[in-house]
mmCIF file of C-alpha atoms in Angstrom:
data_model
loop_
_atom_site.group_PDB
_atom_site.id
_atom_site.type_symbol
_atom_site.label_atom_id
_atom_site.label_comp_id
_atom_site.label_asym_id
_atom_site.label_seq_id
_atom_site.Cartn_x
_atom_site.Cartn_y
_atom_site.Cartn_z
ATOM 1 C CA MET A 1 0.000 0.000 0.000
ATOM 2 C CA ARG A 2 1.511 3.263 -1.141
ATOM 3 C CA THR A 3 1.518 6.146 1.328
ATOM 4 C CA ARG A 4 1.336 9.838 0.473
ATOM 5 C CA PRO A 5 4.678 11.588 0.911
ATOM 6 C CA SER A 6 4.808 13.708 4.078
ATOM 7 C CA THR A 7 4.976 17.464 3.702
ATOM 8 C CA SER A 8 8.176 18.948 4.978
ATOM 9 C CA GLN A 9 8.089 21.533 7.768
ATOM 10 C CA SER A 10 9.378 24.243 5.459
ATOM 11 C CA GLU A 11 6.540 23.597 3.025
ATOM 12 C CA ARG A 12 3.954 23.656 5.826
ATOM 13 C CA GLU A 13 5.262 27.056 6.988
ATOM 14 C CA LYS A 14 5.288 28.516 3.478
ATOM 15 C CA PRO A 15 3.132 31.666 3.564
ATOM 16 C CA LEU A 16 -0.121 31.651 1.677
ATOM 17 C CA CYS A 17 0.392 35.202 0.435
ATOM 18 C CA PRO A 18 3.705 35.662 -1.388
ATOM 19 C CA ILE A 19 3.106 39.415 -1.759
ATOM 20 C CA ARG A 20 2.880 39.889 2.003
ATOM 21 C CA SER A 21 6.026 37.851 2.361
ATOM 22 C CA LYS A 22 7.860 40.107 -0.068
ATOM 23 C CA LEU A 23 6.775 43.201 1.864
ATOM 24 C CA ARG A 24 8.419 41.743 4.940
ATOM 25 C CA ARG A 25 11.784 41.606 3.262
ATOM 26 C CA PRO A 26 14.390 43.862 4.939
ATOM 27 C CA HIS A 27 15.033 46.078 1.913
ATOM 28 C CA LEU A 28 11.303 46.781 1.516
ATOM 29 C CA GLN A 29 10.903 47.504 5.219
ATOM 30 C CA LYS A 30 13.214 50.466 4.684
ATOM 31 C CA LEU A 31 11.035 51.848 1.895
ATOM 32 C CA PRO A 32 8.778 54.067 4.101
ATOM 33 C CA LEU A 33 11.761 55.813 5.679
ATOM 34 C CA ALA A 34 13.364 56.168 2.243
ATOM 35 C CA LEU A 35 10.205 57.899 0.999
ATOM 36 C CA VAL A 36 10.341 60.310 3.935
ATOM 37 C CA TRP A 37 13.971 61.088 3.127
ATOM 38 C CA PHE A 38 12.939 61.719 -0.482
ATOM 39 C CA LEU A 39 10.345 64.245 0.724
ATOM 40 C CA ILE A 40 12.922 65.872 2.999
ATOM 41 C CA ILE A 41 15.448 66.262 0.182
ATOM 42 C CA LEU A 42 12.742 67.593 -2.137
ATOM 43 C CA TYR A 43 11.746 70.163 0.500
ATOM 44 C CA ILE A 44 15.368 71.242 1.025
ATOM 45 C CA LEU A 45 16.004 71.687 -2.690
ATOM 46 C CA THR A 46 12.751 73.590 -3.171
ATOM 47 C CA PHE A 47 12.927 76.001 -0.253
ATOM 48 C CA ALA A 48 16.669 76.533 -0.326
ATOM 49 C CA THR A 49 16.304 77.510 -3.984
ATOM 50 C CA LEU A 50 13.295 79.760 -3.320
ATOM 51 C CA SER A 51 14.988 81.424 -0.346
ATOM 52 C CA ILE A 52 18.173 82.084 -2.294
ATOM 53 C CA SER A 53 16.153 83.413 -5.232
ATOM 54 C CA ARG A 54 14.338 85.778 -2.878
ATOM 55 C CA TYR A 55 17.659 86.908 -1.419
ATOM 56 C CA GLU A 56 19.174 87.530 -4.840
ATOM 57 C CA SER A 57 16.088 89.564 -5.783
ATOM 58 C CA PHE A 58 16.946 92.071 -3.007
ATOM 59 C CA LYS A 59 13.848 91.177 -0.970
ATOM 60 C CA PRO A 60 15.396 90.364 2.438
ATOM 61 C CA TYR A 61 15.272 92.934 5.238
ATOM 62 C CA VAL A 62 18.040 94.322 7.380
ATOM 63 C CA LEU A 63 15.670 93.287 10.194
ATOM 64 C CA ASP A 64 16.598 90.526 10.719
ATOM 65 C CA MET A 65 18.573 89.061 7.814
ATOM 66 C CA GLY A 66 21.162 91.827 7.840
ATOM 67 C CA ASN A 67 21.455 91.773 11.621
ATOM 68 C CA TYR A 68 22.018 88.021 11.718
ATOM 69 C CA ASP A 69 24.588 88.177 8.945
ATOM 70 C CA GLN A 70 26.597 90.890 10.677
ATOM 71 C CA ALA A 71 26.299 89.298 14.137
ATOM 72 C CA LEU A 72 27.562 85.918 12.925
ATOM 73 C CA TRP A 73 30.364 87.433 10.855
ATOM 74 C CA SER A 74 31.432 89.588 13.822
ATOM 75 C CA THR A 75 31.372 86.606 16.192
ATOM 76 C CA LEU A 76 33.606 84.620 13.884
ATOM 77 C CA HIS A 77 36.045 87.551 13.846
ATOM 78 C CA GLY A 78 36.229 88.018 17.609
ATOM 79 C CA ARG A 79 33.394 90.482 18.364
ATOM 80 C CA LEU A 80 30.619 88.537 20.077
ATOM 81 C CA LEU A 81 27.284 89.072 18.257
ATOM 82 C CA HIS A 82 28.232 92.662 17.364
ATOM 83 C CA PHE A 83 25.849 94.477 15.016
ATOM 84 C CA THR A 84 25.080 98.057 14.015
ATOM 85 C CA GLY A 85 21.689 97.766 12.307
ATOM 86 C CA GLN A 86 19.647 98.878 15.328
ATOM 87 C CA PRO A 87 21.629 101.304 17.492
ATOM 88 C CA GLU A 88 18.631 101.764 19.793
ATOM 89 C CA MET A 89 19.153 98.135 20.843
ATOM 90 C CA GLY A 90 22.860 98.575 21.500
ATOM 91 C CA ARG A 91 25.893 97.199 19.740
ATOM 92 C CA VAL A 92 25.452 93.563 20.812
ATOM 93 C CA ARG A 93 22.492 91.479 19.676
ATOM 94 C CA LEU A 94 22.065 90.213 23.247
ATOM 95 C CA GLY A 95 20.493 93.582 24.013
ATOM 96 C CA MET A 96 17.574 92.557 21.806
ATOM 97 C CA HIS A 97 17.341 88.754 21.944
ATOM 98 C CA VAL A 98 19.141 85.978 23.796
ATOM 99 C CA GLU A 99 20.100 83.512 21.072
ATOM 100 C CA PRO A 100 23.290 81.723 22.183
ATOM 101 C CA ILE A 101 22.855 79.179 19.398
ATOM 102 C CA LEU A 102 24.206 81.878 17.073
ATOM 103 C CA ILE A 103 27.686 81.401 18.535
ATOM 104 C CA PRO A 104 28.188 77.852 17.181
ATOM 105 C CA LEU A 105 26.215 78.768 14.049
ATOM 106 C CA SER A 106 28.866 81.371 13.244
ATOM 107 C CA LEU A 107 31.125 78.443 12.325
ATOM 108 C CA LEU A 108 28.975 77.990 9.215
ATOM 109 C CA TYR A 109 30.707 81.068 7.856
ATOM 110 C CA LEU A 110 33.938 79.097 7.839
ATOM 111 C CA LEU A 111 32.384 77.045 5.052
ATOM 112 C CA TYR A 112 31.023 79.983 3.090
ATOM 113 C CA SER A 113 30.775 83.487 4.528
ATOM 114 C CA ASP A 114 27.483 84.486 2.953
ATOM 115 C CA PRO A 115 23.879 84.934 4.199
ATOM 116 C CA ARG A 116 22.769 82.291 1.720
ATOM 117 C CA THR A 117 24.573 79.751 3.886
ATOM 118 C CA LEU A 118 22.083 80.525 6.648
ATOM 119 C CA LEU A 119 19.142 80.166 4.271
ATOM 120 C CA VAL A 120 20.267 76.709 3.155
ATOM 121 C CA PHE A 121 20.978 75.644 6.736
ATOM 122 C CA GLN A 122 17.531 76.812 7.833
ATOM 123 C CA ALA A 123 15.824 74.810 5.071
ATOM 124 C CA VAL A 124 17.801 71.695 6.045
ATOM 125 C CA VAL A 125 16.958 71.933 9.750
ATOM 126 C CA ILE A 126 13.259 72.629 9.162
ATOM 127 C CA ALA A 127 12.996 69.732 6.707
ATOM 128 C CA LEU A 128 14.564 67.302 9.186
ATOM 129 C CA GLY A 129 11.566 67.842 11.458
ATOM 130 C CA ALA A 130 9.722 65.356 9.243
ATOM 131 C CA LEU A 131 11.760 62.537 10.807
ATOM 132 C CA PRO A 132 10.456 62.790 14.404
ATOM 133 C CA VAL A 133 6.955 63.316 12.990
ATOM 134 C CA PHE A 134 7.317 60.074 11.018
ATOM 135 C CA TRP A 135 8.723 58.178 14.021
ATOM 136 C CA LEU A 136 5.981 59.382 16.356
ATOM 137 C CA ALA A 137 3.168 58.674 13.892
ATOM 138 C CA ARG A 138 4.504 55.192 13.124
ATOM 139 C CA GLU A 139 4.696 54.311 16.821
ATOM 140 C CA LYS A 140 1.299 55.770 17.671
ATOM 141 C CA LEU A 141 -0.610 54.484 14.632
ATOM 142 C CA GLY A 142 1.372 51.373 13.745
ATOM 143 C CA ASN A 143 1.017 52.193 10.063
ATOM 144 C CA ASP A 144 3.866 53.248 7.790
ATOM 145 C CA LEU A 145 1.610 54.838 5.181
ATOM 146 C CA ALA A 146 -0.128 57.011 7.770
ATOM 147 C CA ALA A 147 3.267 57.993 9.178
ATOM 148 C CA ILE A 148 4.423 59.089 5.711
ATOM 149 C CA VAL A 149 1.250 61.157 5.303
ATOM 150 C CA PHE A 150 1.882 62.940 8.606
ATOM 151 C CA ALA A 151 5.497 63.640 7.644
ATOM 152 C CA ALA A 152 4.319 65.069 4.321
ATOM 153 C CA ALA A 153 1.672 67.160 6.106
ATOM 154 C CA TYR A 154 4.401 68.662 8.281
ATOM 155 C CA LEU A 155 6.482 69.609 5.249
ATOM 156 C CA LEU A 156 3.412 71.081 3.518
ATOM 157 C CA PHE A 157 2.317 73.128 6.556
ATOM 158 C CA PRO A 158 1.861 76.686 5.159
ATOM 159 C CA PRO A 159 2.914 78.638 8.304
ATOM 160 C CA LEU A 160 6.112 76.591 8.480
ATOM 161 C CA GLU A 161 6.887 77.251 4.833
ATOM 162 C CA ALA A 162 6.157 80.959 5.307
ATOM 163 C CA ALA A 163 8.625 81.095 8.189
ATOM 164 C CA ASN A 164 11.172 79.319 6.025
ATOM 165 C CA MET A 165 10.746 81.902 3.266
ATOM 166 C CA PHE A 166 10.925 84.952 5.554
ATOM 167 C CA ASP A 167 14.706 85.406 5.714
ATOM 168 C CA PHE A 168 16.683 83.598 8.426
ATOM 169 C CA HIS A 169 15.611 83.521 12.068
ATOM 170 C CA ALA A 170 17.091 81.346 14.783
ATOM 171 C CA VAL A 171 13.609 80.753 16.185
ATOM 172 C CA SER A 172 12.637 79.066 12.891
ATOM 173 C CA LEU A 173 14.873 76.162 13.895
ATOM 174 C CA THR A 174 12.780 75.383 16.982
ATOM 175 C CA PRO A 175 9.991 73.290 15.365
ATOM 176 C CA THR A 176 12.460 70.545 14.486
ATOM 177 C CA LEU A 177 14.230 70.798 17.844
ATOM 178 C CA PHE A 178 10.953 70.615 19.767
ATOM 179 C CA LEU A 179 9.685 67.711 17.668
ATOM 180 C CA CYS A 180 12.877 65.802 18.483
ATOM 181 C CA ALA A 181 12.483 66.752 22.147
ATOM 182 C CA PHE A 182 8.848 65.605 22.134
ATOM 183 C CA TYR A 183 9.808 62.313 20.508
ATOM 184 C CA PHE A 184 12.476 61.557 23.102
ATOM 185 C CA MET A 185 10.122 62.688 25.859
ATOM 186 C CA HIS A 186 7.621 60.167 24.502
ATOM 187 C CA LYS A 187 10.367 57.511 24.587
ATOM 188 C CA ARG A 188 11.275 58.679 28.128
ATOM 189 C CA ASN A 189 14.845 59.245 27.010
ATOM 190 C CA TYR A 190 15.278 62.351 29.125
ATOM 191 C CA ARG A 191 18.958 62.841 28.347
ATOM 192 C CA LEU A 192 18.330 63.388 24.649
ATOM 193 C CA PHE A 193 15.178 65.307 25.579
ATOM 194 C CA ALA A 194 17.319 67.665 27.672
ATOM 195 C CA LEU A 195 19.759 68.126 24.793
ATOM 196 C CA PHE A 196 17.066 69.189 22.333
ATOM 197 C CA VAL A 197 15.185 71.488 24.730
ATOM 198 C CA LEU A 198 18.519 73.142 25.533
ATOM 199 C CA LEU A 199 19.130 73.725 21.825
ATOM 200 C CA ALA A 200 15.576 75.016 21.384
ATOM 201 C CA ALA A 201 15.815 77.402 24.341
ATOM 202 C CA SER A 202 19.063 78.787 22.951
ATOM 203 C CA CYS A 203 17.200 79.994 19.836
ATOM 204 C CA LYS A 204 15.268 82.780 21.595
ATOM 205 C CA GLU A 205 14.530 83.888 25.149
ATOM 206 C CA GLU A 206 10.769 83.218 25.294
ATOM 207 C CA ILE A 207 11.171 79.682 23.941
ATOM 208 C CA SER A 208 12.152 78.680 27.473
ATOM 209 C CA LEU A 209 8.492 79.158 28.465
ATOM 210 C CA ILE A 210 7.552 76.326 26.098
ATOM 211 C CA VAL A 211 10.290 74.249 27.729
ATOM 212 C CA ALA A 212 8.643 74.899 31.092
ATOM 213 C CA MET A 213 5.286 73.774 29.672
ATOM 214 C CA MET A 214 6.905 70.556 28.442
ATOM 215 C CA GLY A 215 8.027 70.042 32.013
ATOM 216 C CA LEU A 216 4.406 70.444 33.103
ATOM 217 C CA TYR A 217 3.440 67.782 30.538
ATOM 218 C CA ILE A 218 6.054 65.409 31.958
ATOM 219 C CA PHE A 219 4.830 66.139 35.487
ATOM 220 C CA LEU A 220 1.079 65.801 34.854
ATOM 221 C CA ILE A 221 0.723 63.471 31.866
ATOM 222 C CA GLN A 222 3.765 61.222 32.182
ATOM 223 C CA ARG A 223 3.634 61.478 35.989
ATOM 224 C CA ASN A 224 7.393 61.787 36.200
ATOM 225 C CA ARG A 225 7.742 64.253 39.058
ATOM 226 C CA LYS A 226 11.525 64.640 39.148
ATOM 227 C CA GLU A 227 12.188 65.273 35.444
ATOM 228 C CA GLY A 228 9.023 67.351 35.181
ATOM 229 C CA LEU A 229 9.959 69.701 38.014
ATOM 230 C CA LEU A 230 13.548 70.004 36.800
ATOM 231 C CA THR A 231 12.332 70.957 33.317
ATOM 232 C CA ILE A 232 9.859 73.511 34.688
ATOM 233 C CA LEU A 233 12.539 75.101 36.865
ATOM 234 C CA ALA A 234 15.098 75.108 34.049
ATOM 235 C CA GLY A 235 12.681 76.827 31.667
ATOM 236 C CA ALA A 236 11.583 79.412 34.239
ATOM 237 C CA ILE A 237 15.135 80.216 35.351
ATOM 238 C CA TRP A 238 16.355 80.517 31.748
ATOM 239 C CA PHE A 239 13.525 82.932 30.947
ATOM 240 C CA TYR A 240 14.170 85.066 34.018
ATOM 241 C CA VAL A 241 17.932 85.278 33.467
ATOM 242 C CA ALA A 242 17.537 86.024 29.750
ATOM 243 C CA VAL A 243 14.806 88.661 30.072
ATOM 244 C CA TYR A 244 15.718 90.318 33.374
ATOM 245 C CA VAL A 245 19.507 89.944 33.491
ATOM 246 C CA VAL A 246 21.136 89.402 30.083
ATOM 247 C CA ILE A 247 19.026 91.662 27.849
ATOM 248 C CA PRO A 248 18.976 94.643 30.273
ATOM 249 C CA HIS A 249 22.744 94.297 30.714
ATOM 250 C CA PHE A 250 23.363 94.814 26.992
ATOM 251 C CA HIS A 251 20.453 97.162 26.224
ATOM 252 C CA PRO A 252 21.224 100.914 26.292
ATOM 253 C CA GLU A 253 18.191 101.621 28.500
ATOM 254 C CA GLU A 254 18.881 98.616 30.750
ATOM 255 C CA THR A 255 15.504 97.049 30.074
ATOM 256 C CA SER A 256 13.968 94.290 27.962
ATOM 257 C CA PRO A 257 12.355 96.016 24.957
ATOM 258 C CA PHE A 258 9.702 93.363 24.360
ATOM 259 C CA LEU A 259 8.203 93.229 27.855
ATOM 260 C CA ASN A 260 5.587 95.745 26.710
ATOM 261 C CA TYR A 261 3.961 92.840 24.856
ATOM 262 C CA TYR A 262 2.603 91.725 28.238
ATOM 263 C CA GLU A 263 2.162 95.107 29.940
ATOM 264 C CA ASP A 264 -1.628 94.685 30.160
ATOM 265 C CA LEU A 265 -1.106 91.669 32.416
ATOM 266 C CA GLY A 266 1.785 92.956 34.516
ATOM 267 C CA ASP A 267 5.343 94.237 34.644
ATOM 268 C CA ASN A 268 7.014 90.974 35.632
ATOM 269 C CA PRO A 269 6.360 87.203 35.470
ATOM 270 C CA LEU A 270 4.842 87.117 38.972
ATOM 271 C CA GLN A 271 2.326 89.846 38.191
ATOM 272 C CA ILE A 272 1.486 88.207 34.867
ATOM 273 C CA ALA A 273 0.906 84.837 36.579
ATOM 274 C CA ILE A 274 -1.276 86.472 39.237
ATOM 275 C CA SER A 275 -3.325 88.234 36.551
ATOM 276 C CA LEU A 276 -3.853 84.971 34.673
ATOM 277 C CA LEU A 277 -5.142 83.285 37.841
ATOM 278 C CA THR A 278 -7.142 86.091 39.465
ATOM 279 C CA ARG A 279 -8.521 87.995 36.459
ATOM 280 C CA PRO A 280 -9.776 85.272 34.079
ATOM 281 C CA ARG A 281 -12.378 87.498 32.411
ATOM 282 C CA PHE A 282 -9.877 90.272 31.706
ATOM 283 C CA THR A 283 -7.337 87.724 30.488
ATOM 284 C CA SER A 284 -9.857 86.101 28.146
ATOM 285 C CA GLU A 285 -10.765 89.514 26.699
ATOM 286 C CA ILE A 286 -7.093 90.072 25.855
ATOM 287 C CA LEU A 287 -6.374 86.608 24.513
ATOM 288 C CA LEU A 288 -9.650 85.643 22.847
ATOM 289 C CA THR A 289 -9.902 88.519 20.409
ATOM 290 C CA ARG A 290 -11.297 87.907 16.949
ATOM 291 C CA GLN A 291 -7.853 88.392 15.430
ATOM 292 C CA ASN A 292 -6.276 85.843 17.777
ATOM 293 C CA LEU A 293 -9.036 83.302 17.201
ATOM 294 C CA VAL A 294 -8.721 83.631 13.422
ATOM 295 C CA TYR A 295 -4.957 83.203 13.736
ATOM 296 C CA LEU A 296 -5.421 80.088 15.873
ATOM 297 C CA TYR A 297 -7.923 78.656 13.397
ATOM 298 C CA GLU A 298 -5.522 79.244 10.504
ATOM 299 C CA LEU A 299 -2.843 77.318 12.408
ATOM 300 C CA LEU A 300 -5.150 74.371 13.101
ATOM 301 C CA ARG A 301 -6.975 74.241 9.769
ATOM 302 C CA PRO A 302 -4.186 72.705 7.610
ATOM 303 C CA PHE A 303 -4.253 69.618 9.848
ATOM 304 C CA ALA A 304 -8.065 69.371 9.717
ATOM 305 C CA LEU A 305 -8.278 70.447 13.392
ATOM 306 C CA LEU A 306 -6.811 67.091 14.452
ATOM 307 C CA SER A 307 -4.799 68.871 17.141
ATOM 308 C CA LEU A 308 -8.012 69.372 19.120
ATOM 309 C CA PHE A 309 -8.167 65.618 19.704
ATOM 310 C CA ALA A 310 -4.953 65.776 21.760
ATOM 311 C CA PRO A 311 -5.686 68.445 24.402
ATOM 312 C CA GLN A 312 -2.871 67.130 26.586
ATOM 313 C CA ALA A 313 -0.390 68.002 23.817
ATOM 314 C CA LEU A 314 -2.074 71.359 23.185
ATOM 315 C CA LEU A 315 -1.219 72.120 26.797
ATOM 316 C CA LEU A 316 2.297 72.845 25.551
ATOM 317 C CA ALA A 317 1.016 75.773 23.497
#
């Protein structure tokens, strides 16, 4: 009596869907990230070219393109952040803004001493923000295609592109730095988180307030008391030192010129905080103006208001 040959184990484990098997191959698993890199490179080429074209058409402003160019060139030649474009702010840019990241950025002028170097660098840094967006979306959604869509949405965000096109500003580097910080905060890698919030805070004095709010997120949402409190304190101290010590020291009138933005709420952080807590109606009248609400809507609209579904993340704003 003849018996049917037994099926080998390898044949029994052979997948029923060869297409799915092919998609699991290592080189195809790298395809989503490769597509994101393609979008990043495309963004860099596009906006670096557009920014340079705008510069060569004599459309930049001395405020702030000219000021940045002179401050970086002066730093590289031994005069720390020296500039002459706004004498009412003093001779050192620290009398206007605290942007210590400009000191290492001055080394870019060793490669090519030209404002266009800053424009290309800005486009590169902004574009790289698509990477943490992709990583976060892939982890949260478990879908590579959705992660690619979110990365593309970041690169297509009109306010971000407008900032990229409006000369060079150190603060324009912060979206990428904060996205990296948020990603490592999500991974609870607080050492790399600290590195990126430090870089972000060094882009402009008031950015440290966002750092403090990230500390509040860590404290309340992640329930990590130690790192949360340390981040809150670091952000608050940085803001106080920058606004009430560094800027007045270098400003001709020994004051911070932009504090009048908040003069309706108070003359110092304590008074502002007290006003926010004790005068909610007055505060809402200042903040919830039609102009502010339209501005907020225009920020949320490109992402189909999806941000409203993550109020704990909106806390950072």
